[in-house]
Structure formats: structure tokens, C-alpha cells
Coordinates of C-alpha atoms in Angstrom, one line a residue:
M1467 CA -32.5 20.0 8.6
A1468 CA -30.1 17.3 10.1
K1469 CA -27.1 18.7 12.0
I1470 CA -24.4 16.1 12.7
A1471 CA -22.1 15.9 15.7
Y1472 CA -19.2 13.7 14.6
I1473 CA -17.6 11.6 17.4
L1474 CA -14.0 11.2 16.5
L1475 CA -11.7 8.7 18.2
C1476 CA -8.1 9.1 17.2
H1477 CA -4.6 8.6 18.3
K1478 CA -2.2 9.8 15.6
N1479 CA -1.6 11.9 12.5
P1480 CA -2.6 15.4 13.8
D1481 CA -2.5 16.9 10.3
A1482 CA -5.1 14.5 9.1
I1483 CA -7.3 15.2 12.1
I1484 CA -7.1 18.9 11.7
A1485 CA -8.0 18.6 8.0
Q1486 CA -10.8 16.2 8.7
A1487 CA -12.3 18.5 11.4
G1488 CA -12.1 21.4 9.0
Q1489 CA -13.7 19.6 6.1
L1490 CA -16.6 18.2 8.1
T1491 CA -17.4 21.4 10.1
A1492 CA -17.2 23.6 7.0
A1493 CA -20.6 22.5 6.0
G1494 CA -22.1 23.5 9.3
D1495 CA -21.7 20.2 11.2
C1496 CA -19.8 19.7 14.5
M1497 CA -17.1 17.5 15.9
S1498 CA -16.2 16.2 19.3
I1499 CA -12.7 14.7 19.5
H1500 CA -11.2 12.2 21.9
F1501 CA -7.4 12.0 21.4
D1502 CA -5.9 8.9 23.0
A1503 CA -4.1 9.8 26.3
R1504 CA -1.4 7.3 25.3
A1505 CA -0.5 9.4 22.2
N1506 CA 2.1 12.0 21.8
P1507 CA 1.2 15.1 24.0
A1508 CA 2.7 17.4 21.5
D1509 CA 0.4 16.1 18.8
Y1510 CA -2.6 16.8 21.1
R1511 CA -1.5 20.3 21.9
R1512 CA -1.1 21.0 18.2
I1513 CA -4.6 19.8 17.4
R1514 CA -6.0 21.9 20.2
T1515 CA -4.1 25.0 19.0
E1516 CA -5.0 24.6 15.3
L1517 CA -8.7 24.0 16.0
A1518 CA -9.1 26.5 18.9
G1519 CA -10.8 29.1 16.7
N1520 CA -13.4 26.7 15.3
P1521 CA -16.6 27.0 17.3
N1522 CA -17.9 23.7 15.8
V1523 CA -15.2 21.6 17.4
T1524 CA -15.0 20.5 21.0
F1525 CA -12.9 18.0 22.9
A1526 CA -13.7 15.3 25.5
R1527 CA -13.1 16.7 28.9
K1528 CA -11.3 13.6 30.1
R1529 CA -9.0 11.7 27.9
V1530 CA -8.4 8.0 28.7
K1531 CA -5.6 5.6 27.6
C1532 CA -7.2 3.4 25.0
G1533 CA -6.4 -0.2 24.3
W1534 CA -7.8 -2.5 21.6
G1535 CA -10.5 -4.8 23.0
E1536 CA -10.8 -2.8 26.2
W1537 CA -13.6 -0.9 27.9
S1538 CA -11.4 2.2 27.5
L1539 CA -12.6 2.6 23.9
V1540 CA -16.3 2.7 25.1
R1541 CA -15.3 5.1 27.9
A1542 CA -13.5 7.4 25.4
S1543 CA -16.6 7.3 23.1
L1544 CA -18.9 8.2 26.0
N1545 CA -16.6 11.1 27.1
A1546 CA -16.7 12.5 23.6
I1547 CA -20.4 12.0 23.3
E1548 CA -21.1 13.9 26.6
A1549 CA -18.9 16.8 25.4
A1550 CA -20.9 16.9 22.1
V1551 CA -24.3 16.8 23.8
E1552 CA -23.4 19.7 26.0
A1553 CA -21.5 21.8 23.4
F1554 CA -23.9 21.3 20.4
P1555 CA -27.5 21.5 21.6
L1556 CA -28.8 21.8 18.0
A1557 CA -27.1 18.6 16.9
T1558 CA -29.7 16.1 15.7
H1559 CA -27.5 13.1 14.9
F1560 CA -24.2 11.7 16.4
Y1561 CA -22.0 9.8 14.0
M1562 CA -19.0 7.7 15.2
L1563 CA -15.9 8.1 13.1
S1564 CA -12.2 7.2 13.3
G1565 CA -9.3 9.1 11.9
D1566 CA -9.2 6.7 8.9
C1567 CA -12.8 7.6 7.8
M1568 CA -13.8 10.0 5.1
A1569 CA -17.1 11.1 3.6
I1570 CA -18.0 9.6 0.2
K1571 CA -21.1 11.8 -0.3
T1572 CA -21.7 15.5 -0.1
A1573 CA -23.0 17.1 3.1
Q1574 CA -26.1 18.0 1.1
Y1575 CA -26.7 14.3 0.3
V1576 CA -25.9 13.2 3.9
H1577 CA -28.3 15.7 5.5
R1578 CA -31.1 14.9 3.0
F1579 CA -30.6 11.1 3.7
L1580 CA -30.8 11.6 7.5
D1581 CA -33.8 13.9 7.1
E1582 CA -35.6 11.3 5.0
N1583 CA -34.8 8.4 7.3
D1584 CA -35.8 9.0 10.9
K1585 CA -33.9 6.0 12.3
D1586 CA -30.9 4.9 14.2
F1587 CA -28.3 3.2 12.0
I1588 CA -26.4 0.6 13.9
E1589 CA -25.5 -2.9 13.1
S1590 CA -26.8 -5.2 15.9
H1591 CA -27.1 -9.0 15.8
D1592 CA -28.0 -11.4 18.6
F1593 CA -24.7 -12.1 20.3
F1594 CA -25.3 -15.8 21.0
E1595 CA -27.4 -16.8 18.0
S1596 CA -25.7 -14.9 15.1
N1597 CA -22.5 -15.9 13.3
W1598 CA -21.1 -12.4 13.5
I1599 CA -17.9 -13.5 15.3
K1600 CA -15.9 -15.6 12.9
T1601 CA -12.8 -16.5 15.0
G1602 CA -11.6 -16.4 18.6
L1603 CA -13.6 -16.1 21.8
K1604 CA -17.3 -15.9 21.5
K1605 CA -19.5 -16.3 24.6
D1606 CA -16.4 -16.3 26.8
R1607 CA -16.1 -12.6 25.9
L1608 CA -19.1 -12.0 28.2
I1609 CA -19.4 -14.8 30.8
Y1610 CA -15.8 -14.3 32.1
R1611 CA -14.2 -11.1 33.4
H1612 CA -11.4 -9.7 31.4
F1613 CA -9.1 -7.4 33.4
F1614 CA -6.0 -7.5 31.1
N1615 CA -5.3 -6.6 27.5
E1616 CA -4.8 -9.6 25.3
R1617 CA -2.3 -7.8 23.0
N1618 CA -0.2 -6.0 25.7
N1619 CA -0.4 -8.7 28.4
P1620 CA -1.2 -12.0 26.8
W1621 CA 0.1 -14.1 29.7
W1622 CA -2.0 -12.3 32.3
F1623 CA -5.0 -12.3 29.9
Y1624 CA -5.1 -16.0 29.4
T1625 CA -4.0 -16.9 32.9
S1626 CA -6.9 -15.0 34.4
Y1627 CA -9.2 -16.4 31.8
N1628 CA -8.1 -20.1 32.3
L1629 CA -8.3 -19.8 36.1
Q1630 CA -11.9 -18.6 35.9
K1631 CA -12.8 -21.5 33.6
R1632 CA -11.1 -24.0 35.9
F1633 CA -12.9 -22.8 39.0
G1634 CA -16.3 -22.4 37.4
M1635 CA -16.4 -18.6 37.7
A1636 CA -18.7 -18.0 34.7
R1637 CA -21.3 -15.2 35.2
E1638 CA -24.7 -14.5 33.8
T1639 CA -25.5 -11.6 31.5
P1640 CA -27.8 -8.9 33.0
H1641 CA -31.2 -10.7 33.3
D1642 CA -33.2 -8.1 31.3
I1643 CA -30.6 -7.4 28.6
Q1644 CA -30.3 -9.1 25.3
V1645 CA -26.7 -8.7 24.3
M1646 CA -26.2 -7.7 20.7
I1647 CA -23.1 -7.4 18.5
G1648 CA -22.1 -5.5 15.4
S1649 CA -19.9 -2.8 13.9
Q1650 CA -18.8 0.0 16.1
W1651 CA -19.4 2.6 13.4
W1652 CA -22.9 3.9 14.0
C1653 CA -25.1 7.0 13.5
L1654 CA -27.7 7.7 16.2
R1655 CA -30.3 10.3 16.7
R1656 CA -30.1 12.8 19.6
R1657 CA -32.9 11.3 21.6
T1658 CA -31.3 7.9 21.4
I1659 CA -28.0 9.3 22.6
E1660 CA -29.7 11.1 25.5
R1661 CA -31.4 7.9 26.5
I1662 CA -28.1 6.0 26.4
L1663 CA -26.5 8.6 28.7
E1664 CA -29.5 8.4 31.1
F1665 CA -29.2 4.6 31.1
T1666 CA -25.4 4.7 31.9
R1667 CA -26.2 6.8 35.0
A1668 CA -29.2 4.6 36.1
R1669 CA -27.9 1.1 35.5
R1670 CA -24.6 0.7 37.3
D1671 CA -25.0 -3.1 37.1
V1672 CA -24.9 -3.1 33.3
M1673 CA -22.0 -0.7 33.3
L1674 CA -20.0 -2.9 35.6
F1675 CA -20.8 -5.9 33.4
F1676 CA -19.5 -4.3 30.2
L1677 CA -16.5 -2.9 32.1
T1678 CA -15.0 -6.4 32.1
T1679 CA -16.2 -7.8 28.9
W1680 CA -13.8 -8.3 26.0
I1681 CA -14.1 -6.0 22.9
P1682 CA -17.1 -4.1 24.3
D1683 CA -17.1 -1.5 21.5
E1684 CA -18.8 -4.2 19.4
T1685 CA -21.5 -4.9 22.0
F1686 CA -22.1 -1.9 24.3
F1687 CA -23.9 0.6 22.0
Q1688 CA -25.4 -2.2 19.9
T1689 CA -27.0 -3.7 23.0
L1690 CA -28.3 -0.5 24.5
V1691 CA -29.8 0.8 21.4
R1692 CA -31.8 -2.4 20.9
H1693 CA -32.8 -2.3 24.6
L1694 CA -34.0 1.3 24.6
I1695 CA -35.3 1.9 21.1
P1696 CA -38.3 0.2 19.3
E1697 CA -37.1 -2.1 16.5
R1698 CA -39.1 -0.2 13.9
E1699 CA -36.8 2.8 14.5
I1700 CA -33.6 0.9 14.0
E1701 CA -31.9 0.2 10.7
N1702 CA -29.6 -2.8 11.2
R1703 CA -26.7 -1.5 9.1
T1704 CA -23.8 0.8 9.3
L1705 CA -23.6 3.9 7.1
T1706 CA -19.8 3.5 6.9
F1707 CA -18.5 1.4 4.0
L1708 CA -15.8 -1.0 5.3
M1709 CA -14.6 -4.4 4.1
F1710 CA -12.5 -7.1 5.5
S1711 CA -10.2 -9.4 3.6
D1712 CA -10.5 -13.2 3.9
Y1713 CA -7.7 -13.0 6.4
G1714 CA -9.8 -10.7 8.7
M1715 CA -7.9 -7.5 8.0
P1716 CA -9.5 -4.2 7.0
V1717 CA -9.4 -3.4 3.4
T1718 CA -7.5 -0.1 2.7
F1719 CA -8.6 2.3 -0.1
Y1720 CA -6.3 4.1 -2.4
N1721 CA -6.3 6.9 -5.0
D1722 CA -7.9 4.8 -7.8
H1723 CA -10.9 3.8 -5.6
Y1724 CA -12.6 7.2 -5.8
D1725 CA -15.3 6.4 -8.3
M1726 CA -16.0 3.0 -6.7
L1727 CA -16.4 4.6 -3.3
L1728 CA -18.8 7.2 -4.5
A1729 CA -21.0 4.5 -6.1
Q1730 CA -21.5 2.7 -2.8
D1731 CA -24.7 3.0 -0.8
F1732 CA -22.9 4.5 2.3
L1733 CA -22.1 8.0 3.6
F1734 CA -18.5 7.4 4.8
A1735 CA -15.8 4.9 4.0
R1736 CA -13.1 3.3 6.2
K1737 CA -10.1 2.9 5.9
I1738 CA -8.5 5.5 3.7
S1739 CA -4.8 4.9 3.2
P1740 CA -2.5 7.7 4.7
E1741 CA -0.6 7.6 1.5
A1742 CA -3.7 8.2 -0.7
L1743 CA -3.2 11.9 -0.7
K1744 CA -5.1 12.5 -4.0
L1745 CA -8.1 10.5 -2.8
K1746 CA -8.1 12.4 0.5
E1747 CA -8.0 15.7 -1.3
R1748 CA -10.8 14.8 -3.7
L1749 CA -13.0 13.4 -0.9
G1750 CA -12.3 16.5 1.3
Q1751 CA -13.5 18.8 -1.5
L1752 CA -16.5 16.5 -2.1
Y1753 CA -18.2 17.0 1.3
A1754 CA -18.7 20.7 0.8
A1755 CA -19.8 20.5 -2.8
E1756 CA -23.4 21.1 -3.9
G1757 CA -25.7 19.8 -6.6
I1758 CA -23.9 16.5 -7.2
E1759 CA -26.0 13.5 -8.1
F1760 CA -24.7 10.1 -7.1
R1761 CA -25.4 7.0 -9.1
V1762 CA -25.4 4.2 -6.6
S1763 CA -24.4 0.8 -7.9
N1764 CA -23.2 -0.8 -4.6
E1765 CA -21.0 -3.5 -6.2
G1766 CA -18.0 -2.8 -4.0
R1767 CA -17.9 -5.9 -1.8
N1768 CA -18.8 -8.4 -4.6
L1769 CA -16.2 -6.8 -6.9
Y1770 CA -13.5 -7.0 -4.2
T1771 CA -14.2 -10.6 -3.5
F1772 CA -14.2 -11.5 -7.2
L1773 CA -10.9 -9.7 -7.9
T1774 CA -9.0 -10.9 -4.9
G1775 CA -10.2 -14.5 -5.4
R1776 CA -8.7 -14.9 -8.9
G1777 CA -5.3 -15.8 -7.5
R1778 CA -6.3 -18.5 -5.1
V1779 CA -9.4 -20.3 -6.4
G1780 CA -9.9 -23.5 -4.5
R1781 CA -11.8 -26.4 -5.9
R1782 CA -12.9 -29.7 -4.4
F1783 CA -12.0 -32.9 -6.3
A1784 CA -12.6 -35.6 -3.7
K1785 CA -15.9 -37.3 -3.3
R1786 CA -18.1 -36.5 -0.4
F1787 CA -18.6 -39.3 2.0
W1788 CA -22.3 -39.7 1.3
E1789 CA -21.5 -40.0 -2.4
A1790 CA -18.8 -42.6 -2.1
E1791 CA -21.1 -45.6 -2.7
S1792 CA -23.8 -43.8 -4.8
T1793 CA -24.0 -44.1 -8.5
L1794 CA -26.4 -42.9 -11.2
G1795 CA -26.6 -46.4 -12.7
P1796 CA -24.1 -48.2 -15.0
R1797 CA -26.6 -48.4 -17.9
R1798 CA -27.6 -44.7 -17.8
E1799 CA -26.2 -41.9 -20.0
L1800 CA -25.9 -38.3 -18.7
L1801 CA -25.4 -35.6 -21.2
L1802 CA -23.9 -32.3 -19.9
V1803 CA -24.3 -29.1 -21.9
V1804 CA -21.8 -26.6 -20.6
C1805 CA -22.1 -22.9 -21.6
K1806 CA -21.5 -19.5 -19.9
K1807 CA -24.3 -17.9 -22.0
W1808 CA -27.2 -19.7 -20.3
H1809 CA -29.8 -18.5 -22.9
V1810 CA -27.7 -20.3 -25.6
A1811 CA -27.7 -23.6 -23.8
K1812 CA -31.4 -23.3 -23.0
R1813 CA -32.2 -22.8 -26.7
L1814 CA -30.2 -25.8 -27.6
V1815 CA -31.6 -28.2 -25.0
D1816 CA -35.1 -27.0 -25.9
Q1817 CA -34.5 -28.2 -29.4
I1818 CA -33.0 -31.4 -28.1
R1819 CA -36.2 -32.1 -26.1
R1820 CA -38.3 -31.4 -29.1
E1821 CA -36.3 -33.4 -31.7
T1822 CA -35.1 -36.4 -29.6
D1823 CA -37.6 -36.8 -26.6
V1824 CA -34.6 -36.8 -24.2
P1825 CA -35.7 -35.0 -21.0
A1826 CA -33.5 -32.0 -20.0
V1827 CA -33.2 -29.8 -16.9
E1828 CA -31.6 -26.4 -17.2
Y1829 CA -28.9 -25.1 -14.8
L1830 CA -30.4 -26.9 -11.8
F1831 CA -27.2 -26.2 -9.8
N1832 CA -27.2 -22.5 -10.6
E1833 CA -30.8 -21.3 -10.7
E1834 CA -33.3 -21.7 -7.8
S1835 CA -36.2 -21.7 -10.3
A1836 CA -34.9 -24.6 -12.5
G1837 CA -38.3 -26.1 -13.0
L1838 CA -37.5 -29.2 -11.0
P1839 CA -40.3 -31.7 -10.1
D1840 CA -41.1 -32.5 -6.5
L1841 CA -38.4 -34.8 -5.3
G1842 CA -39.2 -34.9 -1.6
G1843 CA -37.4 -31.7 -0.6
I1844 CA -33.9 -32.4 -2.0
E1845 CA -34.7 -30.0 -4.8
K1846 CA -35.7 -27.1 -2.6
T1847 CA -32.4 -25.1 -2.4
L1848 CA -29.2 -24.8 -4.4
G1849 CA -27.3 -25.9 -1.3
K1850 CA -29.2 -29.2 -1.0
R1851 CA -28.9 -29.9 -4.7
T1852 CA -25.2 -29.4 -4.7
R1853 CA -24.5 -31.4 -1.5
H1854 CA -26.6 -34.3 -2.8
R1855 CA -25.8 -34.0 -6.5
R1856 CA -25.7 -37.7 -7.4
A1857 CA -28.8 -38.5 -5.4
L1858 CA -30.6 -35.7 -7.1
V1859 CA -29.6 -36.7 -10.6
R1860 CA -30.4 -40.3 -9.9
M1861 CA -33.9 -39.2 -8.7
L1862 CA -34.4 -37.2 -12.0
F1863 CA -33.6 -40.3 -14.0
E1864 CA -36.2 -42.2 -12.1
H1865 CA -38.8 -39.3 -12.2
F1866 CA -38.5 -39.1 -16.0
E1867 CA -38.3 -42.9 -16.3
T1868 CA -35.4 -42.5 -18.7
E1869 CA -32.0 -43.9 -19.3
R1870 CA -30.8 -40.7 -20.9
L1871 CA -30.9 -37.2 -19.4
V1872 CA -29.6 -33.8 -20.4
L1873 CA -28.4 -31.2 -17.8
C1874 CA -27.0 -27.7 -18.2
L1875 CA -24.0 -26.6 -16.2
D1876 CA -22.0 -23.4 -15.9
P1877 CA -18.3 -23.6 -16.9
A1878 CA -17.4 -22.5 -13.4
D1879 CA -18.8 -25.8 -12.1
L1880 CA -15.7 -27.9 -12.9
D1881 CA -16.0 -29.9 -9.7
L1882 CA -19.5 -30.9 -10.6
M1883 CA -18.4 -32.0 -14.1
Q1884 CA -15.5 -34.1 -12.6
D1885 CA -17.7 -35.7 -10.0
L1886 CA -20.5 -36.6 -12.5
C1887 CA -18.0 -37.8 -15.1
S1888 CA -16.3 -40.1 -12.6
D1889 CA -19.6 -42.0 -12.0
R1890 CA -20.2 -45.5 -13.4
A1891 CA -22.8 -44.1 -15.7
T1892 CA -21.6 -42.9 -19.1
T1893 CA -21.3 -39.1 -19.0
R1894 CA -20.9 -37.1 -22.2
L1895 CA -19.9 -33.4 -22.1
L1896 CA -20.7 -30.8 -24.8
E1897 CA -19.0 -27.4 -24.2
I1898 CA -20.4 -24.5 -26.1
E1899 CA -17.8 -21.8 -26.9
C1900 CA -19.4 -18.3 -27.4
Q1901 CA -18.1 -14.9 -28.3
Y1902 CA -18.3 -12.3 -25.6
S1903 CA -18.9 -8.7 -26.6
D1904 CA -18.2 -5.9 -24.2
D1905 CA -21.9 -5.3 -23.8
Y1906 CA -22.5 -8.9 -22.9
L1907 CA -19.7 -8.8 -20.3
V1908 CA -21.1 -5.6 -18.8
G1909 CA -24.5 -7.4 -18.5
H1910 CA -22.8 -10.4 -17.0
A1911 CA -21.0 -8.2 -14.4
R1912 CA -24.4 -6.7 -13.4
R1913 CA -26.1 -10.1 -13.2
V1914 CA -23.5 -11.5 -10.8
G1915 CA -23.2 -8.4 -8.7
L1916 CA -19.8 -7.2 -9.8
A1917 CA -21.4 -4.0 -11.2
G1918 CA -24.6 -2.0 -10.9
E1919 CA -26.7 0.0 -13.2
H1920 CA -24.7 3.1 -12.3
T1921 CA -21.2 1.7 -12.0
P1922 CA -18.8 4.3 -13.6
T1923 CA -17.6 3.7 -17.1
G1924 CA -14.0 3.8 -15.9
T1925 CA -14.6 1.1 -13.4
L1926 CA -16.2 -1.1 -16.0
D1927 CA -13.4 -0.5 -18.5
A1928 CA -10.9 -1.7 -15.9
L1929 CA -13.1 -4.7 -15.0
L1930 CA -13.9 -6.1 -18.4
P1931 CA -10.4 -7.5 -19.2
T1932 CA -10.4 -9.4 -15.9
I1933 CA -13.9 -10.9 -16.5
R1934 CA -12.9 -11.9 -20.1
N1935 CA -9.7 -13.6 -18.8
D1936 CA -11.7 -15.3 -16.1
L1937 CA -14.1 -16.8 -18.6
A1938 CA -11.2 -17.9 -20.8
H1939 CA -9.6 -19.5 -17.7
E1940 CA -12.8 -21.5 -17.0
A1941 CA -12.7 -22.9 -20.5
E1942 CA -9.0 -23.8 -20.2
R1943 CA -9.6 -25.7 -17.0
I1944 CA -12.4 -27.7 -18.6
R1945 CA -10.1 -28.7 -21.6
D1946 CA -7.2 -29.4 -19.2
A1947 CA -9.4 -31.8 -17.3
D1948 CA -9.2 -34.1 -20.4
F1949 CA -12.7 -35.6 -20.2
S1950 CA -13.0 -38.9 -22.1
H1951 CA -16.3 -38.1 -23.8
Y1952 CA -16.0 -34.4 -24.8
W1953 CA -17.2 -32.3 -27.7
L1954 CA -16.8 -28.6 -28.5
L1955 CA -19.5 -26.6 -30.2
R1956 CA -18.1 -23.2 -31.4
E1957 CA -20.0 -20.1 -32.4
T1958 CA -17.4 -19.3 -35.0
A1959 CA -17.4 -22.9 -36.5
P1960 CA -19.3 -23.7 -39.8
W1961 CA -22.9 -24.9 -39.3
S1962 CA -22.0 -28.3 -40.8
E1963 CA -19.2 -28.8 -38.3
N1964 CA -21.4 -28.0 -35.3
T1965 CA -24.1 -30.3 -36.7
E1966 CA -21.6 -33.2 -36.9
K1967 CA -20.6 -32.5 -33.2
I1968 CA -24.3 -32.6 -32.1
A1969 CA -24.9 -35.9 -33.9
E1970 CA -21.9 -37.5 -32.1
F1971 CA -22.8 -36.0 -28.7
L1972 CA -26.4 -37.1 -28.9
S1973 CA -25.7 -40.3 -30.8
V1974 CA -28.4 -39.4 -33.3
S1975 CA -28.5 -39.3 -37.1
E1976 CA -27.3 -36.4 -39.2
E1977 CA -30.9 -35.5 -40.0
Q1978 CA -31.9 -35.3 -36.4
A1979 CA -28.8 -33.2 -35.5
A1980 CA -29.6 -30.9 -38.4
R1981 CA -33.1 -30.3 -37.0
V1982 CA -31.6 -29.6 -33.5
M1983 CA -29.3 -27.0 -35.1
S1984 CA -32.0 -25.5 -37.3
I1985 CA -32.5 -22.4 -35.1
D1986 CA -30.6 -19.6 -36.8
Y1987 CA -30.6 -17.4 -33.7
L1988 CA -28.9 -20.0 -31.4
F1989 CA -26.0 -17.7 -30.5
S1990 CA -27.9 -14.4 -30.6
D1991 CA -27.7 -12.2 -27.5

């Protein structure tokens, strides 16, 4: 069975470190600790004293002063790894942790997972080709030598960097190494760790190269694992659940995140708030528990993005430059059916096709498989359709050889509605207002990735009011836009009233409108 040696890099909060070591080793696993040499010496002495009687805990023989972005973090990791390899000969896996990490599964689950997946788990993407780095230095992290810490000595850091650029002192990466980049929170098998240590002793040139790269903890292990281990034995992911805000800051978890964390397809989570004492207590007890079944829904990242985005939803109202001179045609008429319940809109437009012979396309800006004809490639992806929306719709008019066309849109697509309604063609908009049961909202949350099949009931109960308000907000924005040709079809309205709205929207007789509205299951879920 898997036996894990946790590699813990830490620099503060001795109480939390002592508790973390006790919790993780109680289930038979091990821990090697590197405590930053810059930190309070009294804290380090206390940790050593408290854990002295625990045979499953060891310490890096040499402590280094660590700085963010420096080689010192890699050196500290290697020192702790070397101590773990020597102290724990039966350890099968080595798992990198920080003091802010905690297990979100039981030891039983973790061991079974590693037994069933004989792979190294490390995120590693091509340094130069991937888009992993979002801001700041990219290739210059590698091709120039960085001797100073950007945060502690910014003047020296940038003076050295700019002088190297001025005098053309760029260097090549090691000729036989493909530099990779990814999260520093990995889990590697023993044979992989041993090969890495052998490599560090044999390849002084590579070690010297990484010694002066910037933020090497995101590249060193990621590169060596890919260099030493066959790709089929590597899972390109981290087993530690972590998220970053849209400002690039790590998301912190608190007491009320317990159920959500357990539902994620990860073994650990980072970062747990120091103030989340109840969460720490519950997670600490969890690791040693047995017989617990986890229902993984894995909606965490989508859910976070959705909830935090409600307060600052940005929309584009200006025309794109390639659309400025384009038009659908002044004599054409575009009929937009807007409904959040897609099946309701599809039933209605199917009736419109049947009773009026007006061609219709369903949710072409939302569904990849919208049944579009071959239009020379512009229809291939949602991105292309949205970027060239007017050109696409104009081509549909021409393909169907019609002056009238029905399209389905989602209420969230207000920018599309405004763009199309501003065209020289006549654009008419029919909004369908539906009732949303809790069951429907749960299904909607699952369809869009805000929840999974096993999302806890408590999480769903807390989420449903937000989703309901969000749908109401979408409808309000459409009505606030004050479109000149606008009709509202309501599920709660009398059949005769809705039939009258259909007649006006389609410019057809009352008899034709009645036939369009003849399906008694139009609003059924």
C-alpha cells in the first residue's frame, strides 16, 4: 500500500505545523520539514521539541533562507527530499505541501487513489509555447541571470536585468532540456524522486542554469520530471486544489467551504485560512477517518468564478471594427426568440417553421451543434460565430434564400441582441418568460458546471437563490435596454394573450398564431 512522505515547506505558525504533522503521520505516513532559516529561531526549536518523539517526522539537515521567486525555495525542497529519502526507506510517494495545505480526503482514500494510479502527478506545460504565465516576465525568466530578489531588492533586480538586455547577454537553455512550467504542488513516486536526485548530482550545468532563473519552483521539478520520466507515466495535473482570483491572488478557504472542498476531485486544498479553526478541526479529523464515501462533483472553480463575477459583469456595447460597415440588409427581417429554457424556445420555433415556412436556427451562438449548414468555415466554432456575428447571419439569409429568419438567443447574450437590433435590418425580439422550479435550477446549475451530480444539498440550497436572482437580473437588463420591437410571452399569461403576442411578433394572422401556440406542452420541463 502507498506510504507517503510529505515534504513540508513552512516559515511560520508553529502550532499549525505541529498539528499538521500529527494529523498526517497518525495514519502511518511520514513528513520531512524544512523551516525557513529566516524565521523565528524560537519557533523552530519549539517545533523540533514537540515533534521529537514522533518517529515519522524528520527535518532537513540544512536550512536555507528562502525568498519568493528565488532558487532558495528549490534548494529547501531538495534538502527536505534528501532527508525524507534517507529517513523513510519504505515511502512510496513524496507529496509537496505548504503550511496552508490540508487534506480534503481520508488517508484511506488517498492511499487507495495512489495505489490505483501508478503515475507522477505534476502540472507541466511547455514554457515557451503554453499560456501558463499570465503577467510579468516570461522567457526573460530563463534567458537572463537573476541574482537578486525582485521583492526585496527591486532596484538591483531590474538594474541587473536591464544591463544584461542592453549588452546582449541572453543565454541559451540547456540544449537537451525542454523547459516546462506548472504548479509547484506535486506528488511524485519514489523512483522518480531518486532519479531527480541522481540527476542533480550528475548535471551540474543544469543546476547552475536553474540557480539563476527567476521563480524556479515553477520550472525545476516540472522540467526534470518530463525529462526523466516517460510521458505515459505522468498525469499533467496537481492533486492539490487551489484557485486564483481574477487579480492573481490565491483564493482562501473558510469554515463554510467544508462540503465544497470534500466534493472536489483533489486530495489536498490550499490555502486554508488561519482563522478557519472549525474547518481545520474538521479536516484534521477527516484524514484519520475510515469508511467514508466521497461524492465528487468538482464544481468548485466554476462556482467560484460564477459567484465572484456577479458584482462586476462587463459587457461590450461598441461595434467591432470588422462589423462597422456590415449590414444584414435593409429589407430583411430578423426575428429573435430569447429564452433561458432552451427546450421551450426550440419547441416554439419548430412550430413557427411548420406553420409559417420561416427558416429558423436554434441557439447558434450557444451550442456547437446548432445544425448550421456549411458556410465556408465561419460556422465551425462558437468563437468564430460570435466574432463574425453579422457576417454569419447575413450568410444564413442568403443560404436559406429568405428575407425573414428566426434565431434563438440566450438571455445572457444582451450584447448580441443590442448589436443585431442596431442593424439597418428590422430586428424583432420576443422574450419568453418562464417559471423556474428548484429542480430546474439544480439541473441548470449542473448543465453549466456550477454543480455536479454529487454536490451536497447544503451547497445547492445556498446556490439556488443566487442563480434565481441572476436569471431575474438577465431579464431586467433586456427590458431596461428598451428595444423598439419587443414582445413578451409569459408562461403565466392566458393562452389568448400569448397568441396575440405571437401574431404581432410574426406579423401573421390570428389563425396562424393559434396554430403556432397549439402545443399544450410548450412550457413543460
